[in-house]
mmCIF file of C-alpha atoms in Angstrom:
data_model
loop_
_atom_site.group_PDB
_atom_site.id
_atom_site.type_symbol
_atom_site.label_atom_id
_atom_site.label_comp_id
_atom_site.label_asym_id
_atom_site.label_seq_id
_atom_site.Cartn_x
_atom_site.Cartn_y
_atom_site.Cartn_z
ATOM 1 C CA UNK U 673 9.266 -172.865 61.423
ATOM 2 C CA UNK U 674 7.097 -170.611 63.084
ATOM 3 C CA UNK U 675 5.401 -167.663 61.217
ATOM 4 C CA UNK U 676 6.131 -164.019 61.680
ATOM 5 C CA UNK U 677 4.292 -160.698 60.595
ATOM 6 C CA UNK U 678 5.691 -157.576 61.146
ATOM 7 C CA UNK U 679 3.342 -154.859 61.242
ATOM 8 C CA UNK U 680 4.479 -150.972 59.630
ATOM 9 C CA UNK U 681 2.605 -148.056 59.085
ATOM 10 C CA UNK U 682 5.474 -144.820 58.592
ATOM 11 C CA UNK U 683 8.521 -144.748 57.448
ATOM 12 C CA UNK U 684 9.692 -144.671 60.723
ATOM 13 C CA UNK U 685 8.939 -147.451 62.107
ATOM 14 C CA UNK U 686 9.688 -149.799 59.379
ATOM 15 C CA UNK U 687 13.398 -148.281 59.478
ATOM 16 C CA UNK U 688 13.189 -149.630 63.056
ATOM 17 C CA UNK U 689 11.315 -153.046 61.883
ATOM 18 C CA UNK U 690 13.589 -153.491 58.921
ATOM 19 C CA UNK U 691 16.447 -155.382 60.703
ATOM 20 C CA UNK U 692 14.444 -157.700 62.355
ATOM 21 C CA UNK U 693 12.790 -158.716 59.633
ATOM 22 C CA UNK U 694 15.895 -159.166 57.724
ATOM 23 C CA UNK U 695 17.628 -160.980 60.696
ATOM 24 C CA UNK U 696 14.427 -163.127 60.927
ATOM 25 C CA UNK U 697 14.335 -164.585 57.259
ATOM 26 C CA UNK U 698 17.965 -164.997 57.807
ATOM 27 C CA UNK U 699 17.337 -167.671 60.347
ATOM 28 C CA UNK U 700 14.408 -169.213 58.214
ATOM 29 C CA UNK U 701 11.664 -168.575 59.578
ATOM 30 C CA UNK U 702 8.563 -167.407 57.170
ATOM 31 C CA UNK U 703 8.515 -163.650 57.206
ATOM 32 C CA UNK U 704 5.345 -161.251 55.778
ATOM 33 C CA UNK U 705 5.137 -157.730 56.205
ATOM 34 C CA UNK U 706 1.383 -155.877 56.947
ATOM 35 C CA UNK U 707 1.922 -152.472 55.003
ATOM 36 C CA UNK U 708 -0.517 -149.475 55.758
ATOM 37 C CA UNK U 709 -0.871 -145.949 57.337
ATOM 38 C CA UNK U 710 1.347 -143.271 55.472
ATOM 39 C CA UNK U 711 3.688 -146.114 53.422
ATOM 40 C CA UNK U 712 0.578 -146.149 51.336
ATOM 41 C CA UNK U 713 -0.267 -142.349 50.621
ATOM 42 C CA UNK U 714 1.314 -140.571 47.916
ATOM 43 C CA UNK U 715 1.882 -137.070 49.990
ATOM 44 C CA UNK U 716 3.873 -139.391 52.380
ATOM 45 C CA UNK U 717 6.304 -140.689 49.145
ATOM 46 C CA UNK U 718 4.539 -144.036 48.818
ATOM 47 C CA UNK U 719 7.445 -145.090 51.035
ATOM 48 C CA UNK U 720 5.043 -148.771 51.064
ATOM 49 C CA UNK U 721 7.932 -149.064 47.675
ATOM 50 C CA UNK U 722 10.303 -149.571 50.479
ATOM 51 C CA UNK U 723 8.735 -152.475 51.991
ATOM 52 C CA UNK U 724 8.794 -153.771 49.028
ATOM 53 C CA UNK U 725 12.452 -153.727 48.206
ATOM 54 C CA UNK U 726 12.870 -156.610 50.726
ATOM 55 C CA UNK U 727 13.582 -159.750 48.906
ATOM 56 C CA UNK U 728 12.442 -162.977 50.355
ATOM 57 C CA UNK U 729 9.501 -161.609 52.533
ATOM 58 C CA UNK U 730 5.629 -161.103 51.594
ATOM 59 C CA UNK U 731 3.914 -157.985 51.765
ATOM 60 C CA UNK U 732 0.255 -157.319 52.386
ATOM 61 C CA UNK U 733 -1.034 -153.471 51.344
ATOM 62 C CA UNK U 734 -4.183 -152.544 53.310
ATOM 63 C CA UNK U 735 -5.352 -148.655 52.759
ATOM 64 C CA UNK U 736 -6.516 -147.904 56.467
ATOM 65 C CA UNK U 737 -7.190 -143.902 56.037
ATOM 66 C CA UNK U 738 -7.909 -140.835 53.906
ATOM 67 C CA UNK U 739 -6.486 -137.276 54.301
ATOM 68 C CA UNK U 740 -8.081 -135.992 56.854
ATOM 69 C CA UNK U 741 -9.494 -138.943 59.098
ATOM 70 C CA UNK U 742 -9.506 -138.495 62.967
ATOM 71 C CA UNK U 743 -6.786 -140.953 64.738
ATOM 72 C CA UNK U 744 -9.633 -142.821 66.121
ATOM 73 C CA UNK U 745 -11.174 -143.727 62.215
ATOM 74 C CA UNK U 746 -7.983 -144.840 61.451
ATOM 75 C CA UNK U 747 -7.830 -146.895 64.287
ATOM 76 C CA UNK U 748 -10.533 -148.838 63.674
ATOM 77 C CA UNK U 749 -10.303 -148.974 60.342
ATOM 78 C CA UNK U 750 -6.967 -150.847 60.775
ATOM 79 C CA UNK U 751 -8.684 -152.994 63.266
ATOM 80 C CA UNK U 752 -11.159 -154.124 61.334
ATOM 81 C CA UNK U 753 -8.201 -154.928 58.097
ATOM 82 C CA UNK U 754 -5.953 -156.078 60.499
ATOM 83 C CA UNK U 755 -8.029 -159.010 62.508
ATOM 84 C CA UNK U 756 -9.609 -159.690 58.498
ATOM 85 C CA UNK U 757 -5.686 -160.677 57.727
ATOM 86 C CA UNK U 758 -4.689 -162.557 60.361
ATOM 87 C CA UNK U 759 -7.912 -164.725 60.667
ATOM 88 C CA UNK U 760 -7.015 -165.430 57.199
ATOM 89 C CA UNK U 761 -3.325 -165.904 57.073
ATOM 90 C CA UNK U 762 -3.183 -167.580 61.058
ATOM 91 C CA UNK U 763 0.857 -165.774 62.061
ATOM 92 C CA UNK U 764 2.276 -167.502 64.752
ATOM 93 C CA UNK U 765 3.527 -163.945 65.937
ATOM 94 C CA UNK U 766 3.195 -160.584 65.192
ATOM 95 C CA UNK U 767 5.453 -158.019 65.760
ATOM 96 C CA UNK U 768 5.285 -154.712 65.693
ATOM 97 C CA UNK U 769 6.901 -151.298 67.065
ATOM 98 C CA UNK U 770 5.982 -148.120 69.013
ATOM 99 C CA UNK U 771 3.445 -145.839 69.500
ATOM 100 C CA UNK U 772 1.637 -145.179 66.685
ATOM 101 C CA UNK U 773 -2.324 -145.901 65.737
ATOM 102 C CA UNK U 774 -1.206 -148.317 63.713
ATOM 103 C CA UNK U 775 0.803 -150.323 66.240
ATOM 104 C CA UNK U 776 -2.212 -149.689 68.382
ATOM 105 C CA UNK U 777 -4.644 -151.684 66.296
ATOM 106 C CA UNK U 778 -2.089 -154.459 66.380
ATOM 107 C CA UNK U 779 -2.224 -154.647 69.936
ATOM 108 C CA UNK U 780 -6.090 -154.835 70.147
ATOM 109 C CA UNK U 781 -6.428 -157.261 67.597
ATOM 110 C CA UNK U 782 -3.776 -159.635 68.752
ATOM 111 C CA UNK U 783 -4.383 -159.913 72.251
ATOM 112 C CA UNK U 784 -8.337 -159.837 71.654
ATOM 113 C CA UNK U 785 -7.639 -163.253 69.090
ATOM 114 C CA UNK U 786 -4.853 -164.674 71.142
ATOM 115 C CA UNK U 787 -2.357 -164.000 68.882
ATOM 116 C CA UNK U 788 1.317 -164.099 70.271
ATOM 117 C CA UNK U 789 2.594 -160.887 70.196
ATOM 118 C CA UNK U 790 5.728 -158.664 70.201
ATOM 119 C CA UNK U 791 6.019 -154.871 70.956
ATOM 120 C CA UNK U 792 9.583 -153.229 70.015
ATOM 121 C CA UNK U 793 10.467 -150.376 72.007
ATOM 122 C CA UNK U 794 8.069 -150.079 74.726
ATOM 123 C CA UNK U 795 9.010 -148.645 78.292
ATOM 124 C CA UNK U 796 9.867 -145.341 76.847
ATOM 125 C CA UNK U 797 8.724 -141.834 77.748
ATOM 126 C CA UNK U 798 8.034 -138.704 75.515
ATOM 127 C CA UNK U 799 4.561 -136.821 77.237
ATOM 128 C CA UNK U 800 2.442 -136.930 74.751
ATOM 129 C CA UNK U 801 -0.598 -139.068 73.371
ATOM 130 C CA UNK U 802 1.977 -141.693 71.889
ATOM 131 C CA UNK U 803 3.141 -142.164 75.962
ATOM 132 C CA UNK U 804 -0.260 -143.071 76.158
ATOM 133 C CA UNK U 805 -0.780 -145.386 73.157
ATOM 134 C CA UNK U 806 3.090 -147.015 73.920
ATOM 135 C CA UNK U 807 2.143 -147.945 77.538
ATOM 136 C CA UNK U 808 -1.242 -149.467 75.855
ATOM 137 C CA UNK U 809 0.396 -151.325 73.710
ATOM 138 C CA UNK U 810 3.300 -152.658 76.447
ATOM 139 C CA UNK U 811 0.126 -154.113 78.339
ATOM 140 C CA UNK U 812 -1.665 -155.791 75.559
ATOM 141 C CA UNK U 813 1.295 -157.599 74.036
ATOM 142 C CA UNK U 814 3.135 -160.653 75.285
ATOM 143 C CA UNK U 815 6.974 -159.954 74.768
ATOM 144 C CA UNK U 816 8.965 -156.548 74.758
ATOM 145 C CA UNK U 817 11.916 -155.854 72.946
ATOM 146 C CA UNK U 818 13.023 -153.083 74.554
ATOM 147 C CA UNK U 819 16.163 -150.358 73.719
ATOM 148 C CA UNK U 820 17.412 -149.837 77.068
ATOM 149 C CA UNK U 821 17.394 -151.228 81.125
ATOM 150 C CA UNK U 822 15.707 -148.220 82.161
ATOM 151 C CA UNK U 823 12.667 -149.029 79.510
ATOM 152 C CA UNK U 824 12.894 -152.701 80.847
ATOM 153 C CA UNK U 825 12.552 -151.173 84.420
ATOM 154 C CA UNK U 826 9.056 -149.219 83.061
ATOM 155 C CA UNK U 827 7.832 -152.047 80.776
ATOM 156 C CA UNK U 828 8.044 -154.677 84.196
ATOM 157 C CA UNK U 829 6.609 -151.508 86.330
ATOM 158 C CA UNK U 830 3.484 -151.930 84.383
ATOM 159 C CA UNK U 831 3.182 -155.456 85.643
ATOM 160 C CA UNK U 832 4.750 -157.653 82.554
ATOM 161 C CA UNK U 833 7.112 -160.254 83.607
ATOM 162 C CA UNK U 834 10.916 -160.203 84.006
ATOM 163 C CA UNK U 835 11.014 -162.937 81.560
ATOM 164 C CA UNK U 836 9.235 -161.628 79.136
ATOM 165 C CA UNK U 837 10.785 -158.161 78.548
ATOM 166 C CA UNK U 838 14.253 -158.672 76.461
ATOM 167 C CA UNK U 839 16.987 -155.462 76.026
ATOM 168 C CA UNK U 840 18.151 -155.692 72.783
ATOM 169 C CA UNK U 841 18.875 -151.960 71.764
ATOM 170 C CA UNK U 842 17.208 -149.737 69.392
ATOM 171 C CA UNK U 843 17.096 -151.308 65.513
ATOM 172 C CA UNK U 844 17.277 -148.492 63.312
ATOM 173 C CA UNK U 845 20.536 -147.994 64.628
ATOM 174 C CA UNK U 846 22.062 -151.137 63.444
ATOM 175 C CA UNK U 847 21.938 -149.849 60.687
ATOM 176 C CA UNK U 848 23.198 -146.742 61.044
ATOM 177 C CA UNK U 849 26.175 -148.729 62.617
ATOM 178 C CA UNK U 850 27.618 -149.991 59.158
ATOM 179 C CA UNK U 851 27.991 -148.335 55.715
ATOM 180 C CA UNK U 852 25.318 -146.793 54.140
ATOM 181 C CA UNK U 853 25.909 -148.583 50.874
ATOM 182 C CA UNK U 854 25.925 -145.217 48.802
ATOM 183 C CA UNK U 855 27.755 -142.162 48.823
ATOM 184 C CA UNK U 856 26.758 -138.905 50.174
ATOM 185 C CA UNK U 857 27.295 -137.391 46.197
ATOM 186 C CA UNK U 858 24.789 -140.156 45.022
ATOM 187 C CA UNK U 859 22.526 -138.928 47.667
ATOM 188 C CA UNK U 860 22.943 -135.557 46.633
ATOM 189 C CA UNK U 861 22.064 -136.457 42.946
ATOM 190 C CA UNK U 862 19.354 -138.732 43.494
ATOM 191 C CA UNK U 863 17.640 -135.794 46.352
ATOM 192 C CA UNK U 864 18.531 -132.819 43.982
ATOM 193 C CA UNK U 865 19.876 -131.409 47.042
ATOM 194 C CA UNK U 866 22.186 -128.522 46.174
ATOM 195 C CA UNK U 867 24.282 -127.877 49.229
ATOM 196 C CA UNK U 868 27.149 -129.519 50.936
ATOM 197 C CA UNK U 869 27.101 -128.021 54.121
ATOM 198 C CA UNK U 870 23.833 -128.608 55.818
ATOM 199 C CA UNK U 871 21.558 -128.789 59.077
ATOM 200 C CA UNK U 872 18.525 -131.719 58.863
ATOM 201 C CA UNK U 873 14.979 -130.601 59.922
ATOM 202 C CA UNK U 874 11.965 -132.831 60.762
ATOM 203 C CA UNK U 875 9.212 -131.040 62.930
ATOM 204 C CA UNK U 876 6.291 -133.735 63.420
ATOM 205 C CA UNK U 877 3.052 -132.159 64.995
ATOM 206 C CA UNK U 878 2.096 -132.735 68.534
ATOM 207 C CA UNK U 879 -1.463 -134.092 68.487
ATOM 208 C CA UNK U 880 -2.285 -132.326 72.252
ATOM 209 C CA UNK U 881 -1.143 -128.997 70.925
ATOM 210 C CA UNK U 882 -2.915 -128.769 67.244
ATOM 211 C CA UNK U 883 -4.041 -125.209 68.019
ATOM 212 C CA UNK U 884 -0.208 -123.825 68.154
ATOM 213 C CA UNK U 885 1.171 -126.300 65.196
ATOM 214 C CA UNK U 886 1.420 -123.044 63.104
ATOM 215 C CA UNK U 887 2.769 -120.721 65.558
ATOM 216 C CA UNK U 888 6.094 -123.207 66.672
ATOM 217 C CA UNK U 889 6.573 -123.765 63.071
ATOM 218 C CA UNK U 890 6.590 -120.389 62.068
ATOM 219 C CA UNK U 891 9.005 -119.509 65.481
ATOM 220 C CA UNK U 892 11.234 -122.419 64.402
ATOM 221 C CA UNK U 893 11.087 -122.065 60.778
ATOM 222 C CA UNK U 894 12.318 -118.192 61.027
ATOM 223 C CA UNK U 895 15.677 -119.121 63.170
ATOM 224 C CA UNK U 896 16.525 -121.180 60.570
ATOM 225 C CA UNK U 897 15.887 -118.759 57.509
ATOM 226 C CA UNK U 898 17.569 -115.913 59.480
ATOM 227 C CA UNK U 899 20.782 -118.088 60.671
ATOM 228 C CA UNK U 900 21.225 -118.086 56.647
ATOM 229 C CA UNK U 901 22.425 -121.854 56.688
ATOM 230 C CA UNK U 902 21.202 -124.377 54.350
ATOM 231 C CA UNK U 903 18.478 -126.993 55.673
ATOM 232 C CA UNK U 904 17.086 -130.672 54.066
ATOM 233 C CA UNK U 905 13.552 -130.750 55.422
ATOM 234 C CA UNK U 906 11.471 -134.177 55.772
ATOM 235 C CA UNK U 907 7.963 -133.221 55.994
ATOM 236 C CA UNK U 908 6.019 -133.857 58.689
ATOM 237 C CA UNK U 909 3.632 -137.632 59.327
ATOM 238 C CA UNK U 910 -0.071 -137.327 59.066
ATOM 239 C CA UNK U 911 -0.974 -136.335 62.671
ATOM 240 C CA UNK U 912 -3.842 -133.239 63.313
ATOM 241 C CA UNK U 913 -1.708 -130.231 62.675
ATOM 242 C CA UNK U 914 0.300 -131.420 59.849
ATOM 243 C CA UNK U 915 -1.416 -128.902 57.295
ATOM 244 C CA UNK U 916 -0.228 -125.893 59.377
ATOM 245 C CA UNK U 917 3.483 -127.310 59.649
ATOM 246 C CA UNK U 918 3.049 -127.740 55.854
ATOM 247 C CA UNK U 919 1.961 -124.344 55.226
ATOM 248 C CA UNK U 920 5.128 -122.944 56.875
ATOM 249 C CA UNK U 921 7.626 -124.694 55.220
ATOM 250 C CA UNK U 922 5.664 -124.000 51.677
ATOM 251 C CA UNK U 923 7.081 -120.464 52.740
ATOM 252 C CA UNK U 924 10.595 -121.288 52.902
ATOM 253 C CA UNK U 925 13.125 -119.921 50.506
ATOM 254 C CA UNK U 926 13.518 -122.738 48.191
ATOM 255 C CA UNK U 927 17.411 -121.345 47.602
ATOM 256 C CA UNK U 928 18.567 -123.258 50.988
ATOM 257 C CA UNK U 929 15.875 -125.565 52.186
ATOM 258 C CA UNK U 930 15.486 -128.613 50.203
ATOM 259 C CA UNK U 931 11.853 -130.298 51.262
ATOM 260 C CA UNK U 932 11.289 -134.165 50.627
ATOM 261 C CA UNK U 933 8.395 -136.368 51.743
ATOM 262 C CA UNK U 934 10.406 -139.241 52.646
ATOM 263 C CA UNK U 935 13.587 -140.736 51.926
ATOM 264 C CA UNK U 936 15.899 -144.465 51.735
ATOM 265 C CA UNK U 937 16.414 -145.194 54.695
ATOM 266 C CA UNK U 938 20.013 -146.099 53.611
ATOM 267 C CA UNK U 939 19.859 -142.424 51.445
ATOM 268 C CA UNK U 940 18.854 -141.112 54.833
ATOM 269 C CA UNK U 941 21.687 -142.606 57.363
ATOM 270 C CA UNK U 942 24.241 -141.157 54.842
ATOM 271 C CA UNK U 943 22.719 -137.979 55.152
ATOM 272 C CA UNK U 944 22.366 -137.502 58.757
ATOM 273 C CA UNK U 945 26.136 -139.196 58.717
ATOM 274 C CA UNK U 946 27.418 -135.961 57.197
ATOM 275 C CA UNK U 947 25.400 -133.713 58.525
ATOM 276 C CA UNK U 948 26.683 -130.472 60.299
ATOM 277 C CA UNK U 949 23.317 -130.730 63.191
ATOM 278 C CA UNK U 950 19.650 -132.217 63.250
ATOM 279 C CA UNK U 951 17.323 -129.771 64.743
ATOM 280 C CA UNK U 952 13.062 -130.819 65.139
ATOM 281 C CA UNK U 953 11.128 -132.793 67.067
ATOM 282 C CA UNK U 954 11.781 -136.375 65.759
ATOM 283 C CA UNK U 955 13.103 -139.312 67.859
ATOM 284 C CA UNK U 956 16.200 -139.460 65.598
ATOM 285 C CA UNK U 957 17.236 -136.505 67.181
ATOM 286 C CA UNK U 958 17.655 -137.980 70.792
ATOM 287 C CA UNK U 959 18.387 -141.345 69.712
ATOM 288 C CA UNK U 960 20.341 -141.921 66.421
ATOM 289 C CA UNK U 961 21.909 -138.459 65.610
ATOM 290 C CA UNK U 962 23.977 -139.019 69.417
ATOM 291 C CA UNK U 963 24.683 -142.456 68.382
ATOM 292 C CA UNK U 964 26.076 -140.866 65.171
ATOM 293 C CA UNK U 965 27.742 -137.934 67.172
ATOM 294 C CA UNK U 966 25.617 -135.107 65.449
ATOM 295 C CA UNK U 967 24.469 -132.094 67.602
ATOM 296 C CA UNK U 968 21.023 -132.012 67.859
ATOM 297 C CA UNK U 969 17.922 -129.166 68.769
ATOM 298 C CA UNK U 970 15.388 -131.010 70.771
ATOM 299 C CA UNK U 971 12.252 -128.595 70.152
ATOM 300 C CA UNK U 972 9.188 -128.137 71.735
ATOM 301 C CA UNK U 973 7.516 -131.042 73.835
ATOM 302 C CA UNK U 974 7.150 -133.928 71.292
ATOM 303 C CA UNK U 975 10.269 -135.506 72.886
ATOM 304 C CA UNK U 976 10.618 -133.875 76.381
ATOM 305 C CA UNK U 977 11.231 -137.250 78.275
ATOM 306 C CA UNK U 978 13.221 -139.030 76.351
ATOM 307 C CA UNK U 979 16.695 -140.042 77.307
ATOM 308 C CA UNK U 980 19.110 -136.467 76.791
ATOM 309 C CA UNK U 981 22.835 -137.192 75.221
ATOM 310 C CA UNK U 982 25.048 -134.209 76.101
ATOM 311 C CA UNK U 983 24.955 -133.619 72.365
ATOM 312 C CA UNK U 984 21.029 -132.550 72.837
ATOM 313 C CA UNK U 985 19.867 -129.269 73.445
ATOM 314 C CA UNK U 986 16.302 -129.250 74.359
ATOM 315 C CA UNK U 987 14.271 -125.424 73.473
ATOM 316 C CA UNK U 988 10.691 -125.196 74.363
ATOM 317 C CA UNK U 989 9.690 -122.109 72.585
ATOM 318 C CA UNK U 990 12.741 -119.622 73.124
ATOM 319 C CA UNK U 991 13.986 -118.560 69.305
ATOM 320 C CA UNK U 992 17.800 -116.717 71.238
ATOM 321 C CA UNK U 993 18.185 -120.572 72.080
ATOM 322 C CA UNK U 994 17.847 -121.752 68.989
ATOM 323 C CA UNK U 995 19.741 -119.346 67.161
ATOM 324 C CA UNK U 996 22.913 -119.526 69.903
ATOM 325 C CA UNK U 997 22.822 -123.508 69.254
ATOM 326 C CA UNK U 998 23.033 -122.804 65.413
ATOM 327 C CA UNK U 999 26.303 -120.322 66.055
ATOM 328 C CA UNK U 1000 27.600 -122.561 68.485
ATOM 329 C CA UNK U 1001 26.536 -126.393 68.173
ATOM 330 C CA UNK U 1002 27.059 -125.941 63.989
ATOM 331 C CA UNK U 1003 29.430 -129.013 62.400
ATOM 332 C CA UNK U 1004 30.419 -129.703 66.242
ATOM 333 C CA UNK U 1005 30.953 -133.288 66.378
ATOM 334 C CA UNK U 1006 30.401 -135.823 69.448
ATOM 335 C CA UNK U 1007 31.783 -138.927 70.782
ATOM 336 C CA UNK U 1008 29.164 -141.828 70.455
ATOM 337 C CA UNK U 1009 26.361 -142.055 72.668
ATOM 338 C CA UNK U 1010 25.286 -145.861 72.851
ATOM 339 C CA UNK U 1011 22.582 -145.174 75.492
ATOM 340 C CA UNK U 1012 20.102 -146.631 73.408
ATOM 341 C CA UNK U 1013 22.489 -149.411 71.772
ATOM 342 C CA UNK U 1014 25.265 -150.595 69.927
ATOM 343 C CA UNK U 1015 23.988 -151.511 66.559
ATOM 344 C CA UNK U 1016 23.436 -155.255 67.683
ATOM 345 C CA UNK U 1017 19.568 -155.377 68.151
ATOM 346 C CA UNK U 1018 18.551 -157.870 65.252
ATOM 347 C CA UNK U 1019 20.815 -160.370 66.486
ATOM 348 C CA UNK U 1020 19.635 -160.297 70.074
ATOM 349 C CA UNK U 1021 16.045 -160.312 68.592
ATOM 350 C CA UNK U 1022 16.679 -163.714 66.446
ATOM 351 C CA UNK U 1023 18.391 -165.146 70.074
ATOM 352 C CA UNK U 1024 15.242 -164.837 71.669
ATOM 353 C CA UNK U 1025 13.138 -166.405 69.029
ATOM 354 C CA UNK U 1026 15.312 -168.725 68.236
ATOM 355 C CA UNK U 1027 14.744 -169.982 71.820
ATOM 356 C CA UNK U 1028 11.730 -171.605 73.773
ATOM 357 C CA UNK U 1029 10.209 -169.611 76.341
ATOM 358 C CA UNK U 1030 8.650 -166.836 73.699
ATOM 359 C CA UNK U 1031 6.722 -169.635 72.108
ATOM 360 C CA UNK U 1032 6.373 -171.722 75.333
ATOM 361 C CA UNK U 1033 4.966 -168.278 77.106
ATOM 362 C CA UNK U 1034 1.231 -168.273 78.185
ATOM 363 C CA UNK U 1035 -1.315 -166.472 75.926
ATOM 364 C CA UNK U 1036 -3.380 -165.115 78.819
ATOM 365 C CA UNK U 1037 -1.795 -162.590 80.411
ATOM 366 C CA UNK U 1038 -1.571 -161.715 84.039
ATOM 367 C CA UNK U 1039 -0.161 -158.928 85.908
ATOM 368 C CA UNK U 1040 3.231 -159.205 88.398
ATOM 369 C CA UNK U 1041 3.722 -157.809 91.277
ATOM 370 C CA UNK U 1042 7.203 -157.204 92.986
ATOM 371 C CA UNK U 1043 10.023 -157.593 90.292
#
């Protein structure tokens, strides 16, 4: 059987990543997992613990940053681990997701060696740098898994082939698509979170717009203390313009926010499951709290492209919006928006590479015209 490594660096992304590799070692083939970026920093939660949890699969830890480094010393430090491991270890393909540094690196090194290569969740749009670095990474790699037609459409409008793009849905939300496992109560207990009625934040920073990180924080951060509802809070990844997100939520009244650094990803689903809204700037709030039929605030620019449920509101910078969604949108629930699947992607995934033409495909690329 053919070799596979999976490549993570957030929590994220391995949430994403996590049913294909499970999926994958179903079918037999040989399954290792390349663990670094935040899974291996302890202000992040050491989420790499998580990787670990999956039986049957080897995991490789490589430390590719310290607090503080610039996106582009973290990119080549992973580089420079990544190409070390897979001259040494020789995967027959490497998968990995996004837009991230991380999945950036992968990119480079695979299609530099001639390593076969997949890229989950290309073809998508959100205006900032991590457009950039997705589009990058659609062109170096060899086969797209992608969540949607209209992301096939983009991928093949960059010149990859018709044959080599593959819809399978979004991952993360196959597993959002079957019990949890655990109870909301356990969650509660094992989260010390103290509330039963409650909104989910996650504000990530927007890498073009470090000089204002502070300022929509603090805008966003005051609608929710003044609505007087009770908020869990994920902190924010390791992009420039964390520490001022940080430094506004360190000011929250710990009474009815509840801050973590990361959770289960199963701990997590149950949350947002029973959750009265999700309001930030994280992808799960256009993509898996609609699939779940949460409301969700859409805020600032982090996401402004993406795909928009009618369950979505989208607020630039305009705190009236934001507090008329938390009157109105509060504990209103939504029919199901598949737009980005149906909970199915892992077994679409295994279908492809359980066939031929991925590992029949050519290594050098070439561009196509036409499609």
């Amino acid at each position: 059987m053919r070799s596979i490594l999976f490549v993570t660096g957030t929590r994220a992304d391995f949430g994403k990543l996590e049913p294909l590799v499970v999926a994958a070692r179903e079918e037999g083939f040989p399954v290792s997992i390349f663990v670094t970026g935040m899974h291996m920093l302890e202000r992040y939660g050491m989420t790499k613990v998580e990787v670990h949890r999956v039986p049957g699969v080897t995991v490789h830890e490589f430390l590719n940053q310290r607090p503080g480094d610039p996106l582009d010393t973290i990119l080549s430090k992973t580089v420079v681990g990544l190409s070390d491991h897979c001259f040494e270890h020789r995967p027959d393909l490497v998968v990995f997701h996004g837009d991230r540094v991380e999945a950036l690196a992968c990119a480079l090194v695979c299609a530099t060696n001639y390593i076969r290569s997949a890229h989950i969740e290309g073809g998508e749009l959100s205006g900032t740098i991590d457009e950039s670095f997705r589009h990058c990474n659609s062109k170096l790699a060899h086969h797209h898994f992608v969540s949607s037609e209209e992301a096939a459409r983009r991928v093949m409008a960059l010149g990859e082939p018709k044959a080599a793009v593959h819809v399978i849905g979004s991952p993360e939300l196959d597993l959002h698509s079957r019990p949890s496992g655990v109870t909301l109560a356990e969650v509660r207990d094992r989260y010390r979170i103290p509330f039963g009625d409650y909104g989910i934040c996650i504000f990530h920073p927007v890498t073009s717009e470090v000089g204002t990180m502070g300022e929509q924080a603090r805008l966003l951060f005051d609608r929710l203390v003044a609505s007087r509802r009770s908020f869990v809070v994920i902190a924010p990844n390791n992009d420039p313009g964390s520490d001022a997100i940080r430094a506004e939520i360190d000011a929250l009244p710990q009474d009815r926010f509840r801050t973590l650094p990361s959770m289960r990803f199963s701990h997590f689903s149950e949350l947002m499951k029973n959750a009265a809204c999700m309001v930030g700037n994280s992808s799960a709030g256009v993509r898996e709290a609609p699939f779940l039929g949460i409301p969700s605030l859409d805020f600032g620019t982090r996401q402004k492209r993406r795909g928009r449920s009618g369950s979505v509101v989208q607020v630039v910078a305009d705190g009236a919006s934001i507090d008329r969604f938390l009157r109105e949108r509060w504990g209103r629930r939504h029919d199901r928006d598949a737009a980005f699947g149906d909970g199915r992607a892992a077994s679409r995934f295994v279908g492809v590479l359980k066939g031929r033409r991925l590992w029949a495909s050519a290594l050098q690329k070439s561009f196509t015209d036409g499609q």
